[in-house]
JSON list of C-alpha atoms in Angstrom, two decimals:
[
{"chain": "M", "resi": 224, "resn": "MET", "atom": "CA", "xyz": [74.66, 11.68, -67.64]},
{"chain": "M", "resi": 225, "resn": "ALA", "atom": "CA", "xyz": [72.22, 10.98, -69.50]},
{"chain": "M", "resi": 226, "resn": "TRP", "atom": "CA", "xyz": [69.66, 9.01, -66.28]},
{"chain": "M", "resi": 227, "resn": "PHE", "atom": "CA", "xyz": [69.72, 12.83, -65.04]},
{"chain": "M", "resi": 228, "resn": "LYS", "atom": "CA", "xyz": [69.00, 14.27, -68.44]},
{"chain": "M", "resi": 229, "resn": "LYS", "atom": "CA", "xyz": [66.56, 12.79, -69.59]},
{"chain": "M", "resi": 230, "resn": "GLU", "atom": "CA", "xyz": [64.51, 12.55, -66.31]},
{"chain": "M", "resi": 231, "resn": "LYS", "atom": "CA", "xyz": [64.92, 16.13, -66.27]},
{"chain": "M", "resi": 232, "resn": "ASP", "atom": "CA", "xyz": [63.33, 17.00, -69.40]},
{"chain": "M", "resi": 233, "resn": "ALA", "atom": "CA", "xyz": [60.42, 15.77, -68.43]},
{"chain": "M", "resi": 234, "resn": "GLU", "atom": "CA", "xyz": [59.98, 17.32, -65.55]},
{"chain": "M", "resi": 235, "resn": "GLU", "atom": "CA", "xyz": [61.03, 21.07, -66.75]},
{"chain": "M", "resi": 236, "resn": "ASN", "atom": "CA", "xyz": [58.74, 21.03, -70.52]},
{"chain": "M", "resi": 237, "resn": "THR", "atom": "CA", "xyz": [55.63, 21.01, -67.49]},
{"chain": "M", "resi": 238, "resn": "GLU", "atom": "CA", "xyz": [56.82, 22.96, -64.72]},
{"chain": "M", "resi": 239, "resn": "VAL", "atom": "CA", "xyz": [59.08, 25.95, -66.28]},
{"chain": "M", "resi": 240, "resn": "GLN", "atom": "CA", "xyz": [56.61, 27.84, -69.08]},
{"chain": "M", "resi": 241, "resn": "ASP", "atom": "CA", "xyz": [58.14, 31.07, -69.01]},
{"chain": "M", "resi": 242, "resn": "PRO", "atom": "CA", "xyz": [60.91, 31.02, -71.65]},
{"chain": "M", "resi": 243, "resn": "ALA", "atom": "CA", "xyz": [63.42, 33.36, -69.35]},
{"chain": "M", "resi": 244, "resn": "ALA", "atom": "CA", "xyz": [62.63, 31.62, -65.62]},
{"chain": "M", "resi": 245, "resn": "GLN", "atom": "CA", "xyz": [64.21, 27.94, -68.53]},
{"chain": "M", "resi": 246, "resn": "ARG", "atom": "CA", "xyz": [67.77, 30.15, -68.63]},
{"chain": "M", "resi": 247, "resn": "GLU", "atom": "CA", "xyz": [68.65, 28.45, -64.78]},
{"chain": "M", "resi": 248, "resn": "PHE", "atom": "CA", "xyz": [67.56, 24.79, -65.48]},
{"chain": "M", "resi": 249, "resn": "VAL", "atom": "CA", "xyz": [70.61, 24.33, -69.29]},
{"chain": "M", "resi": 250, "resn": "ARG", "atom": "CA", "xyz": [72.22, 21.98, -68.27]},
{"chain": "M", "resi": 251, "resn": "LEU", "atom": "CA", "xyz": [75.66, 21.01, -69.07]},
{"chain": "M", "resi": 252, "resn": "ASP", "atom": "CA", "xyz": [77.92, 17.62, -68.46]},
{"chain": "M", "resi": 253, "resn": "ASP", "atom": "CA", "xyz": [81.45, 19.36, -66.65]},
{"chain": "M", "resi": 254, "resn": "PHE", "atom": "CA", "xyz": [84.99, 18.35, -65.15]},
{"chain": "M", "resi": 255, "resn": "ILE", "atom": "CA", "xyz": [85.06, 20.84, -62.47]},
{"chain": "M", "resi": 256, "resn": "GLY", "atom": "CA", "xyz": [86.57, 21.28, -58.24]},
{"chain": "M", "resi": 257, "resn": "PHE", "atom": "CA", "xyz": [83.62, 19.85, -56.79]},
{"chain": "M", "resi": 258, "resn": "ALA", "atom": "CA", "xyz": [83.27, 18.55, -53.16]},
{"chain": "M", "resi": 259, "resn": "TYR", "atom": "CA", "xyz": [80.31, 18.32, -50.96]},
{"chain": "M", "resi": 260, "resn": "GLU", "atom": "CA", "xyz": [79.60, 18.20, -47.58]},
{"chain": "M", "resi": 261, "resn": "HIS", "atom": "CA", "xyz": [76.32, 15.99, -46.00]},
{"chain": "M", "resi": 262, "resn": "LEU", "atom": "CA", "xyz": [74.66, 18.81, -43.48]},
{"chain": "M", "resi": 263, "resn": "VAL", "atom": "CA", "xyz": [73.06, 16.96, -40.66]},
{"chain": "M", "resi": 264, "resn": "PRO", "atom": "CA", "xyz": [69.69, 17.84, -39.18]},
{"chain": "M", "resi": 265, "resn": "ALA", "atom": "CA", "xyz": [71.12, 18.84, -35.73]},
{"chain": "M", "resi": 266, "resn": "SER", "atom": "CA", "xyz": [73.69, 21.34, -37.48]},
{"chain": "M", "resi": 267, "resn": "LYS", "atom": "CA", "xyz": [72.34, 22.35, -40.05]},
{"chain": "M", "resi": 268, "resn": "GLU", "atom": "CA", "xyz": [71.26, 26.43, -39.26]},
{"chain": "M", "resi": 269, "resn": "GLU", "atom": "CA", "xyz": [74.97, 26.39, -38.15]},
{"chain": "M", "resi": 270, "resn": "LYS", "atom": "CA", "xyz": [76.80, 25.32, -41.53]},
{"chain": "M", "resi": 271, "resn": "VAL", "atom": "CA", "xyz": [74.68, 27.38, -43.29]},
{"chain": "M", "resi": 272, "resn": "GLY", "atom": "CA", "xyz": [75.95, 30.64, -41.37]},
{"chain": "M", "resi": 273, "resn": "ASP", "atom": "CA", "xyz": [78.93, 29.33, -41.83]},
{"chain": "M", "resi": 274, "resn": "VAL", "atom": "CA", "xyz": [78.70, 28.59, -45.97]},
{"chain": "M", "resi": 275, "resn": "LEU", "atom": "CA", "xyz": [77.18, 31.92, -47.59]},
{"chain": "M", "resi": 276, "resn": "LEU", "atom": "CA", "xyz": [79.03, 35.16, -46.56]},
{"chain": "M", "resi": 277, "resn": "GLU", "atom": "CA", "xyz": [76.33, 37.36, -45.80]},
{"chain": "M", "resi": 278, "resn": "GLY", "atom": "CA", "xyz": [74.68, 35.15, -48.77]},
{"chain": "M", "resi": 279, "resn": "HIS", "atom": "CA", "xyz": [77.02, 36.63, -51.38]},
{"chain": "M", "resi": 280, "resn": "GLY", "atom": "CA", "xyz": [77.78, 32.65, -51.74]},
{"chain": "M", "resi": 281, "resn": "TYR", "atom": "CA", "xyz": [81.68, 33.02, -51.78]},
{"chain": "M", "resi": 282, "resn": "GLU", "atom": "CA", "xyz": [83.75, 30.72, -49.84]},
{"chain": "M", "resi": 283, "resn": "PRO", "atom": "CA", "xyz": [85.82, 32.53, -46.76]},
{"chain": "M", "resi": 284, "resn": "VAL", "atom": "CA", "xyz": [89.63, 31.53, -47.85]},
{"chain": "M", "resi": 285, "resn": "SER", "atom": "CA", "xyz": [90.52, 33.49, -43.85]},
{"chain": "M", "resi": 286, "resn": "ASP", "atom": "CA", "xyz": [89.71, 34.25, -41.28]},
{"chain": "M", "resi": 287, "resn": "TYR", "atom": "CA", "xyz": [90.72, 37.44, -41.88]},
{"chain": "M", "resi": 288, "resn": "MET", "atom": "CA", "xyz": [87.45, 37.89, -44.20]},
{"chain": "M", "resi": 289, "resn": "LYS", "atom": "CA", "xyz": [84.99, 35.70, -42.07]},
{"chain": "M", "resi": 290, "resn": "ASP", "atom": "CA", "xyz": [85.56, 38.35, -39.23]},
{"chain": "M", "resi": 291, "resn": "MET", "atom": "CA", "xyz": [85.32, 41.54, -41.37]},
{"chain": "M", "resi": 292, "resn": "ASP", "atom": "CA", "xyz": [82.04, 43.46, -40.28]},
{"chain": "M", "resi": 293, "resn": "VAL", "atom": "CA", "xyz": [80.31, 42.89, -44.67]},
{"chain": "M", "resi": 294, "resn": "LYS", "atom": "CA", "xyz": [77.51, 44.47, -43.36]},
{"chain": "M", "resi": 295, "resn": "ARG", "atom": "CA", "xyz": [78.27, 47.97, -44.06]},
{"chain": "M", "resi": 296, "resn": "LEU", "atom": "CA", "xyz": [80.33, 46.95, -47.70]},
{"chain": "M", "resi": 297, "resn": "ASP", "atom": "CA", "xyz": [79.02, 47.74, -51.10]},
{"chain": "M", "resi": 298, "resn": "PRO", "atom": "CA", "xyz": [78.91, 43.90, -52.49]},
{"chain": "M", "resi": 299, "resn": "GLY", "atom": "CA", "xyz": [80.50, 45.26, -55.38]},
{"chain": "M", "resi": 300, "resn": "LEU", "atom": "CA", "xyz": [83.02, 45.48, -52.96]},
{"chain": "M", "resi": 301, "resn": "ILE", "atom": "CA", "xyz": [82.95, 42.35, -51.47]},
{"chain": "M", "resi": 302, "resn": "LYS", "atom": "CA", "xyz": [83.85, 40.59, -54.39]},
{"chain": "M", "resi": 303, "resn": "VAL", "atom": "CA", "xyz": [86.58, 42.04, -55.11]},
{"chain": "M", "resi": 304, "resn": "LEU", "atom": "CA", "xyz": [88.00, 41.40, -51.75]},
{"chain": "M", "resi": 305, "resn": "ILE", "atom": "CA", "xyz": [87.00, 37.80, -51.38]},
{"chain": "M", "resi": 306, "resn": "GLY", "atom": "CA", "xyz": [88.89, 37.74, -54.89]},
{"chain": "M", "resi": 307, "resn": "ILE", "atom": "CA", "xyz": [91.57, 38.86, -53.57]},
{"chain": "M", "resi": 308, "resn": "ASP", "atom": "CA", "xyz": [91.46, 36.96, -50.46]},
{"chain": "M", "resi": 309, "resn": "GLN", "atom": "CA", "xyz": [91.22, 34.22, -51.93]},
{"chain": "M", "resi": 310, "resn": "LYS", "atom": "CA", "xyz": [94.49, 34.25, -54.67]},
{"chain": "M", "resi": 311, "resn": "MET", "atom": "CA", "xyz": [96.93, 35.96, -52.20]},
{"chain": "M", "resi": 312, "resn": "ASN", "atom": "CA", "xyz": [95.82, 33.10, -50.31]},
{"chain": "M", "resi": 313, "resn": "PHE", "atom": "CA", "xyz": [96.44, 30.60, -53.93]},
{"chain": "M", "resi": 314, "resn": "ILE", "atom": "CA", "xyz": [99.71, 32.43, -54.17]},
{"chain": "M", "resi": 315, "resn": "LEU", "atom": "CA", "xyz": [101.35, 31.48, -50.77]},
{"chain": "M", "resi": 316, "resn": "LYS", "atom": "CA", "xyz": [99.34, 27.83, -51.51]},
{"chain": "M", "resi": 317, "resn": "CYS", "atom": "CA", "xyz": [102.56, 27.59, -53.92]},
{"chain": "M", "resi": 318, "resn": "LEU", "atom": "CA", "xyz": [105.10, 29.81, -52.08]},
{"chain": "M", "resi": 319, "resn": "THR", "atom": "CA", "xyz": [105.32, 26.86, -49.07]},
{"chain": "M", "resi": 320, "resn": "ASP", "atom": "CA", "xyz": [103.11, 24.58, -50.22]},
{"chain": "M", "resi": 321, "resn": "LYS", "atom": "CA", "xyz": [100.75, 23.20, -46.83]},
{"chain": "M", "resi": 322, "resn": "ASP", "atom": "CA", "xyz": [97.05, 22.40, -47.83]},
{"chain": "M", "resi": 323, "resn": "THR", "atom": "CA", "xyz": [96.70, 23.93, -44.87]},
{"chain": "M", "resi": 324, "resn": "LEU", "atom": "CA", "xyz": [96.57, 27.53, -45.77]},
{"chain": "M", "resi": 325, "resn": "PHE", "atom": "CA", "xyz": [94.58, 26.94, -49.59]},
{"chain": "M", "resi": 326, "resn": "LYS", "atom": "CA", "xyz": [92.55, 23.47, -51.29]},
{"chain": "M", "resi": 327, "resn": "MET", "atom": "CA", "xyz": [91.28, 23.21, -53.92]},
{"chain": "M", "resi": 328, "resn": "PRO", "atom": "CA", "xyz": [88.33, 21.16, -54.74]},
{"chain": "M", "resi": 329, "resn": "THR", "atom": "CA", "xyz": [88.52, 17.79, -56.75]},
{"chain": "M", "resi": 330, "resn": "LYS", "atom": "CA", "xyz": [88.23, 18.40, -59.64]},
{"chain": "M", "resi": 331, "resn": "LYS", "atom": "CA", "xyz": [84.69, 15.58, -59.96]},
{"chain": "M", "resi": 332, "resn": "ASN", "atom": "CA", "xyz": [82.66, 15.71, -63.61]},
{"chain": "M", "resi": 333, "resn": "VAL", "atom": "CA", "xyz": [78.74, 16.94, -62.54]},
{"chain": "M", "resi": 334, "resn": "ASN", "atom": "CA", "xyz": [76.54, 17.27, -64.51]},
{"chain": "M", "resi": 335, "resn": "ILE", "atom": "CA", "xyz": [75.62, 21.29, -62.71]},
{"chain": "M", "resi": 336, "resn": "SER", "atom": "CA", "xyz": [72.78, 24.39, -64.25]},
{"chain": "M", "resi": 337, "resn": "GLY", "atom": "CA", "xyz": [71.61, 27.56, -62.23]},
{"chain": "M", "resi": 338, "resn": "ALA", "atom": "CA", "xyz": [68.94, 25.33, -60.55]},
{"chain": "M", "resi": 339, "resn": "GLY", "atom": "CA", "xyz": [71.44, 22.01, -58.84]},
{"chain": "M", "resi": 340, "resn": "ILE", "atom": "CA", "xyz": [73.69, 19.52, -59.89]},
{"chain": "M", "resi": 341, "resn": "SER", "atom": "CA", "xyz": [74.37, 16.28, -59.72]},
{"chain": "M", "resi": 342, "resn": "PHE", "atom": "CA", "xyz": [77.22, 13.34, -59.69]},
{"chain": "M", "resi": 343, "resn": "THR", "atom": "CA", "xyz": [77.63, 9.48, -58.59]},
{"chain": "M", "resi": 344, "resn": "ALA", "atom": "CA", "xyz": [78.55, 9.66, -55.13]},
{"chain": "M", "resi": 345, "resn": "PRO", "atom": "CA", "xyz": [80.21, 6.19, -53.08]},
{"chain": "M", "resi": 346, "resn": "GLU", "atom": "CA", "xyz": [77.36, 6.68, -50.06]},
{"chain": "M", "resi": 347, "resn": "GLU", "atom": "CA", "xyz": [73.37, 6.49, -50.62]},
{"chain": "M", "resi": 348, "resn": "PHE", "atom": "CA", "xyz": [72.02, 10.29, -49.23]},
{"chain": "M", "resi": 349, "resn": "PRO", "atom": "CA", "xyz": [68.05, 9.84, -48.19]},
{"chain": "M", "resi": 350, "resn": "ALA", "atom": "CA", "xyz": [65.98, 11.89, -50.18]},
{"chain": "M", "resi": 351, "resn": "GLY", "atom": "CA", "xyz": [65.35, 15.31, -49.29]},
{"chain": "M", "resi": 352, "resn": "ALA", "atom": "CA", "xyz": [69.05, 15.22, -47.57]},
{"chain": "M", "resi": 353, "resn": "LYS", "atom": "CA", "xyz": [70.93, 18.33, -47.01]},
{"chain": "M", "resi": 354, "resn": "LEU", "atom": "CA", "xyz": [74.58, 18.85, -48.41]},
{"chain": "M", "resi": 355, "resn": "LYS", "atom": "CA", "xyz": [77.36, 21.89, -48.10]},
{"chain": "M", "resi": 356, "resn": "LEU", "atom": "CA", "xyz": [78.29, 22.29, -52.00]},
{"chain": "M", "resi": 357, "resn": "LYS", "atom": "CA", "xyz": [81.88, 23.78, -53.33]},
{"chain": "M", "resi": 358, "resn": "MET", "atom": "CA", "xyz": [82.26, 24.08, -56.87]},
{"chain": "M", "resi": 359, "resn": "CYS", "atom": "CA", "xyz": [84.65, 25.56, -58.41]},
{"chain": "M", "resi": 360, "resn": "PHE", "atom": "CA", "xyz": [85.46, 26.82, -62.37]},
{"chain": "M", "resi": 361, "resn": "SER", "atom": "CA", "xyz": [88.04, 27.33, -65.22]},
{"chain": "M", "resi": 362, "resn": "SER", "atom": "CA", "xyz": [86.24, 30.56, -65.80]},
{"chain": "M", "resi": 363, "resn": "TYR", "atom": "CA", "xyz": [86.97, 32.08, -62.33]},
{"chain": "M", "resi": 364, "resn": "PRO", "atom": "CA", "xyz": [90.31, 30.46, -61.84]},
{"chain": "M", "resi": 365, "resn": "TYR", "atom": "CA", "xyz": [90.15, 30.37, -58.20]},
{"chain": "M", "resi": 366, "resn": "THR", "atom": "CA", "xyz": [86.98, 31.50, -56.88]},
{"chain": "M", "resi": 367, "resn": "ILE", "atom": "CA", "xyz": [85.20, 28.62, -55.33]},
{"chain": "M", "resi": 368, "resn": "LEU", "atom": "CA", "xyz": [81.36, 29.32, -54.90]},
{"chain": "M", "resi": 369, "resn": "SER", "atom": "CA", "xyz": [79.20, 27.58, -52.46]},
{"chain": "M", "resi": 370, "resn": "ALA", "atom": "CA", "xyz": [75.91, 26.06, -51.71]},
{"chain": "M", "resi": 371, "resn": "ILE", "atom": "CA", "xyz": [73.59, 24.09, -49.78]},
{"chain": "M", "resi": 372, "resn": "GLY", "atom": "CA", "xyz": [71.18, 21.40, -52.36]},
{"chain": "M", "resi": 373, "resn": "GLU", "atom": "CA", "xyz": [68.91, 19.69, -51.56]},
{"chain": "M", "resi": 374, "resn": "VAL", "atom": "CA", "xyz": [69.04, 16.11, -52.72]},
{"chain": "M", "resi": 375, "resn": "VAL", "atom": "CA", "xyz": [66.05, 14.64, -54.63]},
{"chain": "M", "resi": 376, "resn": "ARG", "atom": "CA", "xyz": [66.75, 11.39, -56.65]},
{"chain": "M", "resi": 377, "resn": "VAL", "atom": "CA", "xyz": [69.24, 8.62, -55.82]},
{"chain": "M", "resi": 378, "resn": "ILE", "atom": "CA", "xyz": [69.24, 5.72, -59.04]},
{"chain": "M", "resi": 379, "resn": "LYS", "atom": "CA", "xyz": [69.62, 2.33, -56.59]},
{"chain": "M", "resi": 380, "resn": "GLU", "atom": "CA", "xyz": [71.20, -0.18, -59.47]},
{"chain": "M", "resi": 381, "resn": "ASP", "atom": "CA", "xyz": [68.86, -3.06, -59.93]},
{"chain": "M", "resi": 382, "resn": "ILE", "atom": "CA", "xyz": [71.49, -5.54, -59.04]},
{"chain": "M", "resi": 383, "resn": "PRO", "atom": "CA", "xyz": [69.90, -9.35, -59.12]},
{"chain": "M", "resi": 384, "resn": "GLU", "atom": "CA", "xyz": [70.49, -11.84, -56.89]},
{"chain": "M", "resi": 385, "resn": "LYS", "atom": "CA", "xyz": [72.69, -14.80, -55.69]},
{"chain": "M", "resi": 386, "resn": "ASP", "atom": "CA", "xyz": [71.58, -17.40, -52.81]},
{"chain": "M", "resi": 387, "resn": "GLY", "atom": "CA", "xyz": [69.12, -14.49, -52.07]},
{"chain": "M", "resi": 388, "resn": "LYS", "atom": "CA", "xyz": [72.38, -12.25, -51.67]},
{"chain": "M", "resi": 389, "resn": "PRO", "atom": "CA", "xyz": [73.26, -9.45, -54.06]},
{"chain": "M", "resi": 390, "resn": "VAL", "atom": "CA", "xyz": [76.09, -11.14, -56.45]},
{"chain": "M", "resi": 391, "resn": "ARG", "atom": "CA", "xyz": [77.38, -7.32, -56.06]},
{"chain": "M", "resi": 392, "resn": "VAL", "atom": "CA", "xyz": [76.99, -4.19, -54.22]},
{"chain": "M", "resi": 393, "resn": "GLN", "atom": "CA", "xyz": [76.46, -0.88, -55.96]},
{"chain": "M", "resi": 394, "resn": "LYS", "atom": "CA", "xyz": [79.88, 1.25, -55.28]},
{"chain": "M", "resi": 395, "resn": "GLU", "atom": "CA", "xyz": [78.43, 4.59, -56.49]},
{"chain": "M", "resi": 396, "resn": "PHE", "atom": "CA", "xyz": [75.54, 5.94, -56.14]},
{"chain": "M", "resi": 397, "resn": "PRO", "atom": "CA", "xyz": [74.05, 8.81, -59.02]},
{"chain": "M", "resi": 398, "resn": "THR", "atom": "CA", "xyz": [72.75, 11.36, -56.70]},
{"chain": "M", "resi": 399, "resn": "ALA", "atom": "CA", "xyz": [70.55, 14.69, -58.06]},
{"chain": "M", "resi": 400, "resn": "VAL", "atom": "CA", "xyz": [70.79, 18.13, -56.46]},
{"chain": "M", "resi": 401, "resn": "ARG", "atom": "CA", "xyz": [68.78, 20.94, -55.96]},
{"chain": "M", "resi": 402, "resn": "PHE", "atom": "CA", "xyz": [69.99, 24.61, -55.05]},
{"chain": "M", "resi": 403, "resn": "VAL", "atom": "CA", "xyz": [67.94, 25.39, -52.22]},
{"chain": "M", "resi": 404, "resn": "THR", "atom": "CA", "xyz": [70.11, 27.93, -50.02]},
{"chain": "M", "resi": 405, "resn": "ILE", "atom": "CA", "xyz": [72.19, 30.22, -53.43]},
{"chain": "M", "resi": 406, "resn": "ASP", "atom": "CA", "xyz": [73.15, 33.49, -53.61]},
{"chain": "M", "resi": 407, "resn": "GLU", "atom": "CA", "xyz": [71.99, 35.07, -56.96]},
{"chain": "M", "resi": 408, "resn": "ASN", "atom": "CA", "xyz": [74.93, 36.47, -57.79]},
{"chain": "M", "resi": 409, "resn": "THR", "atom": "CA", "xyz": [75.95, 33.11, -58.14]},
{"chain": "M", "resi": 410, "resn": "ARG", "atom": "CA", "xyz": [73.63, 31.27, -59.30]},
{"chain": "M", "resi": 411, "resn": "GLU", "atom": "CA", "xyz": [74.11, 33.96, -62.59]},
{"chain": "M", "resi": 412, "resn": "MET", "atom": "CA", "xyz": [77.61, 32.94, -62.48]},
{"chain": "M", "resi": 413, "resn": "ILE", "atom": "CA", "xyz": [76.85, 29.70, -62.92]},
{"chain": "M", "resi": 414, "resn": "ILE", "atom": "CA", "xyz": [74.61, 30.19, -65.65]},
{"chain": "M", "resi": 415, "resn": "HIS", "atom": "CA", "xyz": [76.83, 32.02, -67.05]},
{"chain": "M", "resi": 416, "resn": "HIS", "atom": "CA", "xyz": [80.04, 29.95, -67.47]},
{"chain": "M", "resi": 417, "resn": "VAL", "atom": "CA", "xyz": [77.09, 27.20, -68.35]},
{"chain": "M", "resi": 418, "resn": "PHE", "atom": "CA", "xyz": [76.76, 28.96, -71.41]},
{"chain": "M", "resi": 419, "resn": "ASN", "atom": "CA", "xyz": [79.94, 30.04, -71.91]},
{"chain": "M", "resi": 420, "resn": "LYS", "atom": "CA", "xyz": [81.35, 26.55, -72.08]},
{"chain": "M", "resi": 421, "resn": "GLN", "atom": "CA", "xyz": [78.04, 25.31, -74.47]},
{"chain": "M", "resi": 422, "resn": "ARG", "atom": "CA", "xyz": [79.50, 27.70, -77.51]},
{"chain": "M", "resi": 423, "resn": "GLU", "atom": "CA", "xyz": [83.04, 26.96, -76.98]},
{"chain": "M", "resi": 424, "resn": "ILE", "atom": "CA", "xyz": [82.24, 23.40, -77.73]},
{"chain": "M", "resi": 425, "resn": "ILE", "atom": "CA", "xyz": [80.18, 24.31, -79.74]},
{"chain": "M", "resi": 426, "resn": "LYS", "atom": "CA", "xyz": [82.94, 26.52, -82.31]},
{"chain": "M", "resi": 427, "resn": "GLN", "atom": "CA", "xyz": [84.57, 23.15, -81.33]},
{"chain": "M", "resi": 428, "resn": "ARG", "atom": "CA", "xyz": [83.05, 21.01, -83.25]},
{"chain": "M", "resi": 429, "resn": "GLU", "atom": "CA", "xyz": [82.29, 24.07, -86.22]},
{"chain": "M", "resi": 430, "resn": "MET", "atom": "CA", "xyz": [85.44, 23.75, -86.92]},
{"chain": "M", "resi": 431, "resn": "VAL", "atom": "CA", "xyz": [86.28, 20.06, -86.71]},
{"chain": "M", "resi": 432, "resn": "LYS", "atom": "CA", "xyz": [83.61, 20.36, -89.19]},
{"chain": "M", "resi": 433, "resn": "SER", "atom": "CA", "xyz": [84.94, 22.68, -91.70]},
{"chain": "M", "resi": 434, "resn": "LYS", "atom": "CA", "xyz": [88.59, 20.96, -91.41]},
{"chain": "M", "resi": 435, "resn": "GLY", "atom": "CA", "xyz": [87.02, 17.75, -92.27]}
]
């Protein structure tokens, strides 16, 4: 997604001066489980409450976790319980093959960092639109990370016209989204995944060079 990288490079070079803070702006082209939902203004507040489990950014996949009094639990214990909850539902789905139990987001090409995510969408979102995001990484199997994002940029093609009408219809809209509601542990998991994946890519390139 070179279109996103080229435009964001200039912004980050001028806005972010702290080297430590730049960790969250390191981007990666990846193929991950990803889904989104447009939050209309009337239901935005209600939806935000459903996305984040007491600010821990994990998507509860059963009513058991939703009904727990998580305020009394240690954050580390919450993470463990959510992981167990998700894995148990995944096992149940494998055994029963019912989509109603657990469904991982469909894999999609994205460009992601700790600051935001970009992807192509079949619809054109207005700038400022809020999206409920779900992400699943290979480094955290069966764990769905959730956040709320805000659309900051949508790329429209310059489509030529014939007889005053466009010769074709734009079917995919490159969309850049920044995270506006995200738990810091979730952000760190994204950053950790990005750096680990980059190390894997570098290692694979070095192996290819050594064999050549």
